[in-house]
PDB file of C-alpha atoms in Angstrom:
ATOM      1  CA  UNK A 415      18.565   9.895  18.766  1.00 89.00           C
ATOM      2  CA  UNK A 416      16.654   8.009  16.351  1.00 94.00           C
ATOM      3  CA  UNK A 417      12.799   9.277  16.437  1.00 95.00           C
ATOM      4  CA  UNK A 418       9.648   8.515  14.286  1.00 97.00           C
ATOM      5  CA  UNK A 419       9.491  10.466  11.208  1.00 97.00           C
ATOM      6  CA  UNK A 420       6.312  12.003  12.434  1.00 97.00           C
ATOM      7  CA  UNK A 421       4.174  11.765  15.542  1.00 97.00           C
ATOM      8  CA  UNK A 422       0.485  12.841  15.599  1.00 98.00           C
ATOM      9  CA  UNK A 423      -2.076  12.897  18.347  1.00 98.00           C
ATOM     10  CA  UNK A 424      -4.997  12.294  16.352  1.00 98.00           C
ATOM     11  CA  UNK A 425      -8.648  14.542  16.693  1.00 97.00           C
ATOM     12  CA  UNK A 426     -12.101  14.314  15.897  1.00 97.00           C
ATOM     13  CA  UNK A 427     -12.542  17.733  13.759  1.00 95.00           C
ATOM     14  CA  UNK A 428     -16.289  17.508  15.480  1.00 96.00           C
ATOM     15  CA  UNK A 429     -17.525  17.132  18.897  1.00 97.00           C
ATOM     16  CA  UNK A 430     -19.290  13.551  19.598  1.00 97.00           C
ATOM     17  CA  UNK A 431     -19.347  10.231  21.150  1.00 98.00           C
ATOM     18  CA  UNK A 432     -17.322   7.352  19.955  1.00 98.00           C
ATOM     19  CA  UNK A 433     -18.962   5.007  18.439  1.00 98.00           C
ATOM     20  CA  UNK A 434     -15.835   2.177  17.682  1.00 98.00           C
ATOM     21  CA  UNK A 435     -11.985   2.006  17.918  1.00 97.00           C
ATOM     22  CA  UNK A 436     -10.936   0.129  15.245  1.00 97.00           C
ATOM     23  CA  UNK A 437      -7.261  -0.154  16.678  1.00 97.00           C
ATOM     24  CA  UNK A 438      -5.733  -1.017  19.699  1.00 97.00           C
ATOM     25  CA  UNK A 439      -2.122   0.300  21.167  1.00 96.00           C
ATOM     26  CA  UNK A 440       0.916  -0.936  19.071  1.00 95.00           C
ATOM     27  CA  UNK A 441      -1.274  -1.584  15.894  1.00 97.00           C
ATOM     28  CA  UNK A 442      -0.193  -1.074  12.145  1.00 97.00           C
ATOM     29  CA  UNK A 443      -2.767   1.139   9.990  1.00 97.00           C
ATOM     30  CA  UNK A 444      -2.232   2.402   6.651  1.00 97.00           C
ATOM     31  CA  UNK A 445      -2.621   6.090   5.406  1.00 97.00           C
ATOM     32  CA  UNK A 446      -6.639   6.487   4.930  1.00 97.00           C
ATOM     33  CA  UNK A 447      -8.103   3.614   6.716  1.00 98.00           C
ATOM     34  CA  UNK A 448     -10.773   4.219   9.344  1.00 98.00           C
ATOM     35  CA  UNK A 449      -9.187   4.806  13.017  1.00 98.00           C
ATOM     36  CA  UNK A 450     -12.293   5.378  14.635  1.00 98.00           C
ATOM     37  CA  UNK A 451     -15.818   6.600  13.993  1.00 98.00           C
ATOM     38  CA  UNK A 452     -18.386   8.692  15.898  1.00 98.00           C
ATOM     39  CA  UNK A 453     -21.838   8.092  16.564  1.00 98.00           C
ATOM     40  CA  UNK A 454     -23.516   9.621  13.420  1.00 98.00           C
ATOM     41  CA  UNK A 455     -27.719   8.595  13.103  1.00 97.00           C
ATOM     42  CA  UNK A 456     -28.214  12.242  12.552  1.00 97.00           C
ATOM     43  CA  UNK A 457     -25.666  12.430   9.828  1.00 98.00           C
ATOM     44  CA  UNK A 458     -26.446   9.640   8.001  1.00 98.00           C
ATOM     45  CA  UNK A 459     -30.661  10.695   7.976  1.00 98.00           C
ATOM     46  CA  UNK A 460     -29.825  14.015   6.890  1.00 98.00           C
ATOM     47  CA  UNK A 461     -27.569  12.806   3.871  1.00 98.00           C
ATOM     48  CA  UNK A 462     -30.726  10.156   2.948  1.00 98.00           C
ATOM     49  CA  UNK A 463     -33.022  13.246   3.267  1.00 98.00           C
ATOM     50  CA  UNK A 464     -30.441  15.535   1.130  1.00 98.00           C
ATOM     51  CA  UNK A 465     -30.363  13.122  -1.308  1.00 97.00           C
ATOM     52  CA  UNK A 466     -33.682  12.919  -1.811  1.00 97.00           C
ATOM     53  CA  UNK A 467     -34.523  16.350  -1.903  1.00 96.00           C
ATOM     54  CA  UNK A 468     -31.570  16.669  -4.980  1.00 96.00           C
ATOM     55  CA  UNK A 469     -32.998  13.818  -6.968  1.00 96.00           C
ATOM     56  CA  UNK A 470     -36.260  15.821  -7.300  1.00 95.00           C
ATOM     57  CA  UNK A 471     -36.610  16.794 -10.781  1.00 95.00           C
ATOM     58  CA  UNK A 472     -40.316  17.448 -10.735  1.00 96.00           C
ATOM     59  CA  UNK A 473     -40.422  21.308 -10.679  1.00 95.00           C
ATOM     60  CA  UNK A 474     -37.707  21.670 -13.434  1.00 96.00           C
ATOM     61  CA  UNK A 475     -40.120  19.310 -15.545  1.00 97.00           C
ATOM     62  CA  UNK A 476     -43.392  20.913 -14.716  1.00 97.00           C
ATOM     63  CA  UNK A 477     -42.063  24.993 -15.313  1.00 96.00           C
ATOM     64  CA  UNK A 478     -40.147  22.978 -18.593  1.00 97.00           C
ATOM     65  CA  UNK A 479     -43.447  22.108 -19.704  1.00 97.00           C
ATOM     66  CA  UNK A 480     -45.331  25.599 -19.141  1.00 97.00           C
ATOM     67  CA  UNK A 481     -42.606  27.392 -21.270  1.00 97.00           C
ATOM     68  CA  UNK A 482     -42.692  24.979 -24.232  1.00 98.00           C
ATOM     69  CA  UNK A 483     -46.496  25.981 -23.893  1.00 97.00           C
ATOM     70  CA  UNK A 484     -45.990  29.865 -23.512  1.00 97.00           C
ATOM     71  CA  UNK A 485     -43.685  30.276 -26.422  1.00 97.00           C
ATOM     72  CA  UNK A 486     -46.549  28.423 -28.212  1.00 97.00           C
ATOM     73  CA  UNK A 487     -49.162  30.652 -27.182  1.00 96.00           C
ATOM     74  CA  UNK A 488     -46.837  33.693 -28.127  1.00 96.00           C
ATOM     75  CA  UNK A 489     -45.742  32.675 -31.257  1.00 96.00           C
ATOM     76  CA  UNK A 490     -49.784  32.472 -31.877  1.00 96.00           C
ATOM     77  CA  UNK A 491     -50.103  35.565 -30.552  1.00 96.00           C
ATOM     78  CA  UNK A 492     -47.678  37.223 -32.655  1.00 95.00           C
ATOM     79  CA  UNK A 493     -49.041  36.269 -35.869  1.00 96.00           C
ATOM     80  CA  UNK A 494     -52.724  36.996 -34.539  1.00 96.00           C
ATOM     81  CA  UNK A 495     -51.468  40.731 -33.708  1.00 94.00           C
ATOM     82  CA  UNK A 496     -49.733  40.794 -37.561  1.00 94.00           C
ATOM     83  CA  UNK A 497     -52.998  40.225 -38.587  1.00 94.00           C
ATOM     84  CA  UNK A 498     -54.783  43.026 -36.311  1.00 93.00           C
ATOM     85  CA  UNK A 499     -56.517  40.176 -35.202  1.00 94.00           C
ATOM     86  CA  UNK A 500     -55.842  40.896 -31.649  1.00 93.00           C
ATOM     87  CA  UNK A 501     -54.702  43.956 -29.420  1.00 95.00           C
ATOM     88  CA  UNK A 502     -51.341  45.036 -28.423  1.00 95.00           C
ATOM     89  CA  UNK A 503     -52.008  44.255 -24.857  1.00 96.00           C
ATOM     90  CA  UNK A 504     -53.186  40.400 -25.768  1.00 96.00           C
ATOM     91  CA  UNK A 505     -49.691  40.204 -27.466  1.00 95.00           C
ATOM     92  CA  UNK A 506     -47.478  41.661 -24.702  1.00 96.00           C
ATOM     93  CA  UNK A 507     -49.199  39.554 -21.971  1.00 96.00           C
ATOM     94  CA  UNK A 508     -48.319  36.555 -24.065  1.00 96.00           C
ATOM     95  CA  UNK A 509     -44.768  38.273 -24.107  1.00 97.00           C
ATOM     96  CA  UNK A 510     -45.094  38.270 -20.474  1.00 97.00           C
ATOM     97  CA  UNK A 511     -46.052  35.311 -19.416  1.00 97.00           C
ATOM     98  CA  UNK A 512     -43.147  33.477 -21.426  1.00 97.00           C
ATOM     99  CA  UNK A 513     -40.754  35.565 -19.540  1.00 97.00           C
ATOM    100  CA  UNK A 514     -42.125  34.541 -16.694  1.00 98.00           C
ATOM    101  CA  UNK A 515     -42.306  30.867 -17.686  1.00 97.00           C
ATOM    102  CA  UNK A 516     -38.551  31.257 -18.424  1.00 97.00           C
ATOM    103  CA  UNK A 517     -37.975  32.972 -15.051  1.00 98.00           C
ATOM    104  CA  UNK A 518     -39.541  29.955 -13.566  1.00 97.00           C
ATOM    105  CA  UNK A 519     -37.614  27.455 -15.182  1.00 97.00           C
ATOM    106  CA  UNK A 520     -34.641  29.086 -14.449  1.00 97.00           C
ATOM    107  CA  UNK A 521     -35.580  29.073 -10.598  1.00 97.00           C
ATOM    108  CA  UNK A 522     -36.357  25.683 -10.577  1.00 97.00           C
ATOM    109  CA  UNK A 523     -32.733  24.330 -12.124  1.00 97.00           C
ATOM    110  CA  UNK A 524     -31.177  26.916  -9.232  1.00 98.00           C
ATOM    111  CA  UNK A 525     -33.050  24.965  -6.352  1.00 97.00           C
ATOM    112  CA  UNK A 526     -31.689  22.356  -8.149  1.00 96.00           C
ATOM    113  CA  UNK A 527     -28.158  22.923  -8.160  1.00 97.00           C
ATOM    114  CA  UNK A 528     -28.774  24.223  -4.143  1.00 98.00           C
ATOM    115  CA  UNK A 529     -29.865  21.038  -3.005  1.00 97.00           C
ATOM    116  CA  UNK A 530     -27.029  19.307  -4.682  1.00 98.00           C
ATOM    117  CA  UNK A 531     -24.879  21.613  -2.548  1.00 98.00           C
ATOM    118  CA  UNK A 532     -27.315  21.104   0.380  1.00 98.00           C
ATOM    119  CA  UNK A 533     -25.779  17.059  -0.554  1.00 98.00           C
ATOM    120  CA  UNK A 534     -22.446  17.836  -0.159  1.00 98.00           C
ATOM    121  CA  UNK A 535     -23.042  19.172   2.621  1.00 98.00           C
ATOM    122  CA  UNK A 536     -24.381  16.547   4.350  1.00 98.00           C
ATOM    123  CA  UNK A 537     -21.924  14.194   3.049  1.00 98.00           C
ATOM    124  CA  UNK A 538     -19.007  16.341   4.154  1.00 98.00           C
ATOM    125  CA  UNK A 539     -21.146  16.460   7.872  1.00 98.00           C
ATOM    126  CA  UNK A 540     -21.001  12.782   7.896  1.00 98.00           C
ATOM    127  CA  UNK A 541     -17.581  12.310   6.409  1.00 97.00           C
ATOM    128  CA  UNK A 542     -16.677  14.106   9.614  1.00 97.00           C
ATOM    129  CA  UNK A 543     -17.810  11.794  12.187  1.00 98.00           C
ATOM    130  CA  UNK A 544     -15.221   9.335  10.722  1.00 98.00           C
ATOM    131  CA  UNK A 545     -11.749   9.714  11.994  1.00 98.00           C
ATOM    132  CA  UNK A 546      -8.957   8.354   9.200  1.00 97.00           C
ATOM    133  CA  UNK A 547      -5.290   8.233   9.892  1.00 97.00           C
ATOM    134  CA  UNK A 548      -3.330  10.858   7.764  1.00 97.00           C
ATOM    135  CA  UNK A 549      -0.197   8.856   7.337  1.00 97.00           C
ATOM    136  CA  UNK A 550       0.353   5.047   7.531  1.00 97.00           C
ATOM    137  CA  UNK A 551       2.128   4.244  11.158  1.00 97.00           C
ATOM    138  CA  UNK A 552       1.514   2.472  14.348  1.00 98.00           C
ATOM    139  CA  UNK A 553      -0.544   3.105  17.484  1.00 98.00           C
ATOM    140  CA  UNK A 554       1.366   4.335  20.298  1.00 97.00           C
ATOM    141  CA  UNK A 555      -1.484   5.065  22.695  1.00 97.00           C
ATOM    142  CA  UNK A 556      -4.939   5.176  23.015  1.00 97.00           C
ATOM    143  CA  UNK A 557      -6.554   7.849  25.110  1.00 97.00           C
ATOM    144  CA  UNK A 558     -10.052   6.928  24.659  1.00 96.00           C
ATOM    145  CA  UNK A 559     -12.369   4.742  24.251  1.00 96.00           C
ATOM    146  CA  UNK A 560     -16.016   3.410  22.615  1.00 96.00           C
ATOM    147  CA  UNK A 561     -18.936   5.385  24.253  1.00 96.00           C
ATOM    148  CA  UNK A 562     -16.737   8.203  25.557  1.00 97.00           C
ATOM    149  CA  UNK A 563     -17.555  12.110  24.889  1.00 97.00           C
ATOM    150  CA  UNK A 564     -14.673  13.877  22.581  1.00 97.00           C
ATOM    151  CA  UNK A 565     -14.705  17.685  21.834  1.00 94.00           C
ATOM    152  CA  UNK A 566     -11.025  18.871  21.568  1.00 87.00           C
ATOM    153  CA  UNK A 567      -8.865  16.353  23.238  1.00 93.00           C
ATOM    154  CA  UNK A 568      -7.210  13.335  21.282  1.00 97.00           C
ATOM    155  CA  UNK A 569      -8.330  10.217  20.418  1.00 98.00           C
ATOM    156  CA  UNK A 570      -5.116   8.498  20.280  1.00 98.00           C
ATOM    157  CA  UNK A 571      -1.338   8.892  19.060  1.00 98.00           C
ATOM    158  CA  UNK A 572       0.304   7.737  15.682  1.00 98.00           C
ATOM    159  CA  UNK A 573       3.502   7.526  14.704  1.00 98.00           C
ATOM    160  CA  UNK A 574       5.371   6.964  11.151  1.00 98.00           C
ATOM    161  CA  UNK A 575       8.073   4.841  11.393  1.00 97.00           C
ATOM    162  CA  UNK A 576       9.035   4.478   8.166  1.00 96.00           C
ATOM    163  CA  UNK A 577      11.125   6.160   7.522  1.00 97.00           C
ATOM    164  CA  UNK A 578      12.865   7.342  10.781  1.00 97.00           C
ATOM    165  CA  UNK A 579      14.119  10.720  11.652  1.00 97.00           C
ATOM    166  CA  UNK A 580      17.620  10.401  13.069  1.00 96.00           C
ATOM    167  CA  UNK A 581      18.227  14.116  15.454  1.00 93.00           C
ATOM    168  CA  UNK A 582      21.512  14.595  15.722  1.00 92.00           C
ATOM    169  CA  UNK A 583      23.810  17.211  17.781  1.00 91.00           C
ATOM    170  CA  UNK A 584      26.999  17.620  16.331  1.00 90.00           C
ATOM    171  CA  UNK A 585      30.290  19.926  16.522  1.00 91.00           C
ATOM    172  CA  UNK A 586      29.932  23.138  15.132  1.00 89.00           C
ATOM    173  CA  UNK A 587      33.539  22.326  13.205  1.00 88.00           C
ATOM    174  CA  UNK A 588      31.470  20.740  10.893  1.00 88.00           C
ATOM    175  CA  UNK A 589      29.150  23.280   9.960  1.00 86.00           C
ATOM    176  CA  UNK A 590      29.753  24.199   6.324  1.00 86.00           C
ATOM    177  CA  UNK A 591      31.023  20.613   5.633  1.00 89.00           C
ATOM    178  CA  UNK A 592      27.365  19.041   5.889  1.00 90.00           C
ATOM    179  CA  UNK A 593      25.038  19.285   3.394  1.00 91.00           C
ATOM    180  CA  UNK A 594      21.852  18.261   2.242  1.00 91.00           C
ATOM    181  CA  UNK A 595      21.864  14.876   0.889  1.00 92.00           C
ATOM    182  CA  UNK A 596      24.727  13.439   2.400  1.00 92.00           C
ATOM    183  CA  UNK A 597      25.115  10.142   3.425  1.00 93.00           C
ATOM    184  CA  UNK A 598      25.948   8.957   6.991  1.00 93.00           C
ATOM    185  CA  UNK A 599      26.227   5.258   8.691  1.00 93.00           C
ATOM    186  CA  UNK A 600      23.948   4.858  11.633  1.00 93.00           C
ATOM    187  CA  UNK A 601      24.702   2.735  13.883  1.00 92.00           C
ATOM    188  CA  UNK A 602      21.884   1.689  16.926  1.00 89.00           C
ATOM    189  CA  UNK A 603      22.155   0.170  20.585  1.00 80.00           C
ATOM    190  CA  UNK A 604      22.045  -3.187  20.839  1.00 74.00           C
ATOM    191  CA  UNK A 605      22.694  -3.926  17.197  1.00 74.00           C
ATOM    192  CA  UNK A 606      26.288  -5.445  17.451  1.00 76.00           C
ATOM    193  CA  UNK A 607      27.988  -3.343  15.144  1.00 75.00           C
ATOM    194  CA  UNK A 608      25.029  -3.519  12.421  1.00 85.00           C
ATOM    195  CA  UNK A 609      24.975  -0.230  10.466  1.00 90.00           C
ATOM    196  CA  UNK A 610      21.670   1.776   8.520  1.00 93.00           C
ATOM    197  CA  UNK A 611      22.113   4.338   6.007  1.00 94.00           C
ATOM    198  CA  UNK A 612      20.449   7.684   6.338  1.00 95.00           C
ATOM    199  CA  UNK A 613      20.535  10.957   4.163  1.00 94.00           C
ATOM    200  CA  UNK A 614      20.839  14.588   5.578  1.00 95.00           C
ATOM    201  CA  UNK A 615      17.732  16.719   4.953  1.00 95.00           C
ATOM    202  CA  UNK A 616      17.816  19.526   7.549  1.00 94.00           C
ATOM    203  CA  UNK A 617      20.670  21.297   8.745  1.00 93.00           C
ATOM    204  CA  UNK A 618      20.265  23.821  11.860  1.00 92.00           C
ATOM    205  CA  UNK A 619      21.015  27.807  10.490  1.00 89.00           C
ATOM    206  CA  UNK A 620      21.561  28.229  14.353  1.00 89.00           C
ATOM    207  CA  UNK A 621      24.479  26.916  16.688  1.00 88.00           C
ATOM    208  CA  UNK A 622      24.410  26.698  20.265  1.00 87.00           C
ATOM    209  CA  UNK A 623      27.141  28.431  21.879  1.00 88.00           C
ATOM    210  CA  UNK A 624      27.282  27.080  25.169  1.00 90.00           C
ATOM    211  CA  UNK A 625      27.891  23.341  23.721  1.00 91.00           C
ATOM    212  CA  UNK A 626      29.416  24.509  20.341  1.00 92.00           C
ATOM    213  CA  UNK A 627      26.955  22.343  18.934  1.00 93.00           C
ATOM    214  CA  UNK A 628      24.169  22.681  15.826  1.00 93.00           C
ATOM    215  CA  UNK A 629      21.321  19.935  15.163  1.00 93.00           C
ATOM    216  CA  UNK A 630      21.211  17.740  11.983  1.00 94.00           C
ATOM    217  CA  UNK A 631      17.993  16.008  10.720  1.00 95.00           C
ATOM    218  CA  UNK A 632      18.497  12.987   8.640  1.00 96.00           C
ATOM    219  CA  UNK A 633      15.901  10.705   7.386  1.00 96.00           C
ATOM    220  CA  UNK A 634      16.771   6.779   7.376  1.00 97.00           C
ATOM    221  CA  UNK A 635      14.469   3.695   5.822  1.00 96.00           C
ATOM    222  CA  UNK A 636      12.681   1.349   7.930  1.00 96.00           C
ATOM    223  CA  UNK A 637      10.693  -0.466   5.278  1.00 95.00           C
ATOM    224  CA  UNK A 638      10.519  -3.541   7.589  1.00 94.00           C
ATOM    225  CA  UNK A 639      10.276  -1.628  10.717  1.00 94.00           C
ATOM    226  CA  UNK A 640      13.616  -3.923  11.897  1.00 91.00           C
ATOM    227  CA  UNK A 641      15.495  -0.211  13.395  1.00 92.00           C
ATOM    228  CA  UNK A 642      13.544   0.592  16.988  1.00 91.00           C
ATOM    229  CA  UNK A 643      12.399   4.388  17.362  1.00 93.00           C
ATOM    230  CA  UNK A 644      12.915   6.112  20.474  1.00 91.00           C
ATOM    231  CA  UNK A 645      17.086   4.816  21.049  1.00 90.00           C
ATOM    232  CA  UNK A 646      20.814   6.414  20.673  1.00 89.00           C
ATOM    233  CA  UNK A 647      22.815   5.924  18.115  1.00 89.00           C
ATOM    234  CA  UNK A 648      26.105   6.932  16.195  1.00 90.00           C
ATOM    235  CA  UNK A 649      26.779   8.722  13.208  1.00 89.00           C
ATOM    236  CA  UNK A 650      29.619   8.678  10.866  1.00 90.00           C
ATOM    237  CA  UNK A 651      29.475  10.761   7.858  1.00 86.00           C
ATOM    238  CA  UNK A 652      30.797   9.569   4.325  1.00 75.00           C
ATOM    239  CA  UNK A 653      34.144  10.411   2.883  1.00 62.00           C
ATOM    240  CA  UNK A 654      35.138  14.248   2.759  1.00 60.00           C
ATOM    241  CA  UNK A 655      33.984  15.138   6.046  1.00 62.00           C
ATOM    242  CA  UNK A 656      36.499  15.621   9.078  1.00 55.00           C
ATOM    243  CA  UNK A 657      36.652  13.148  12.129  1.00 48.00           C
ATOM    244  CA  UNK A 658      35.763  14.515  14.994  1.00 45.00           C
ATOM    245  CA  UNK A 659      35.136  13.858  18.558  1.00 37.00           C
ATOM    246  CA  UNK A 660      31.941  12.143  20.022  1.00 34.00           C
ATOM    247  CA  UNK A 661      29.678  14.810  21.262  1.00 37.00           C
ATOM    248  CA  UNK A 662      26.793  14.523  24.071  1.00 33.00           C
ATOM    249  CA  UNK A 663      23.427  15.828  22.260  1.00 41.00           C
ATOM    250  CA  UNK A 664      21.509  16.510  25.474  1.00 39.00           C
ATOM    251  CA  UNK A 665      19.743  14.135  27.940  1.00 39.00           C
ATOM    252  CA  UNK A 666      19.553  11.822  24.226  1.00 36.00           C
ATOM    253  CA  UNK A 667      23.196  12.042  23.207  1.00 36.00           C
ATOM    254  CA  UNK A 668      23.309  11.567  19.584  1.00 38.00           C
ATOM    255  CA  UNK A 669      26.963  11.509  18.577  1.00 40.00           C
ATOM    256  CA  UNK A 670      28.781  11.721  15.679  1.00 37.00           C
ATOM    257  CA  UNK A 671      32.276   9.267  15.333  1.00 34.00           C
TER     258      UNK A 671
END
């Protein structure tokens, strides 16, 4: 059976109500873009507010200013007390209070670099209320809609088809004769006769002994989305590998000529 590569039912990571749908059932979008969007006033205040708080520089400026001034004031007092001008206490206050000054400063470029993390934050908060497709496909179905409540249920389904994944059942004869890479002619319903090339890239480690069966995975290109996902089809491997009989693959027969 030919399938879509990949199939995703795609979530909100956060609880909310939708704001828009930017896509409707059967629509292309590209890996990235915006599938839908939750309401997010509260998101988008608290990244202005973040942002604000992170651009204040005021404090680092202010305790900048009182060290400049302390070392000063030390430096004075050190040459006062090599003079026995002054006391030892005088001179280790002034020792002090530049500590402290540097203490300060040092504070102030840590709140800093917190509310530039407080920013990210936010950002990442409101980044969240935005839904973006993780691979570029179409819209199979929609589940809801603008103004409805989500928490953990899906918003809608995606699927890649390009490329396809081609499931295949075949005789367990052939196990040891696929391999990864190989080449096989796939050839669709309703096609008349047209064939698509598609390359092995998973082979089952595990046969089923009832039908004497294994699976085979092989990938095929559908840059212009011409081959339809969700059909049977018919395999036939390249040179080197023995013909065998058609084999049912389940209620999707897949089989191999």
């Amino acid at each position: 059976m030919i399938a879509p590569y990949q199939v995703v039912d795609l979530a909100s990571p956060v609880p909310g109500v939708l704001d828009k749908i930017y896509v409707d059932r059967s629509d292309f979008i590209k890996q990235g873009d915006v599938a839908a969007s939750l309401e997010a006033g509260v998101e988008h205040a608290s990244v202005v507010l973040a942002r604000a708080r992170a651009a204040i520089d005021s404090e680092v400026q202010v305790n900048s200013v009182n060290l400049d001034f302390d070392k000063r004031r030390k430096d004075r007092m050190d040459a006062l007390y090599q003079k026995k001008s002054i006391s030892i206490d005088l001179k280790e206050e002034a020792e002090r209070e530049q500590r402290l000054s540097m203490w300060r400063l040092q504070q102030a470029r840590d709140l800093k670099g917190i509310r530039q993390l407080e920013l990210l934050r936010a950002e990442e908060q409101l980044q969240q209320k935005t839904i973006r497709t993780p691979f570029s496909g179409f819209v199979l179905k929609r589940y809801k809609g603008a103004g409805e409540y989500v928490e953990d249920q899906p918003i809608m389904r995606i699927a890649q088809l390009d490329p396809l994944a081609v499931e295949a059942v075949v005789p367990i004869d052939l196990h040891g004769q696929l391999k990864a890479g190989m080449r096989a002619q796939v050839y669709t319903q309703g096609d008349n006769g047209q064939s698509y090339e598609a390359q092995v890239i998973t082979i089952d480690r595990a046969g089923d002994a009832a039908s004497g069966t294994f699976g085979v995975r092989l990938t095929l290109p559908n840059p212009d989305y011409r081959v339809l996902a969700g059909v049977k089809c018919l395999l036939k491997f390249s040179a080197g590998v023995a013909h065998s009989p058609v084999m049912p693959g389940g209620d999707n027969p897949t089989a191999l000529r």
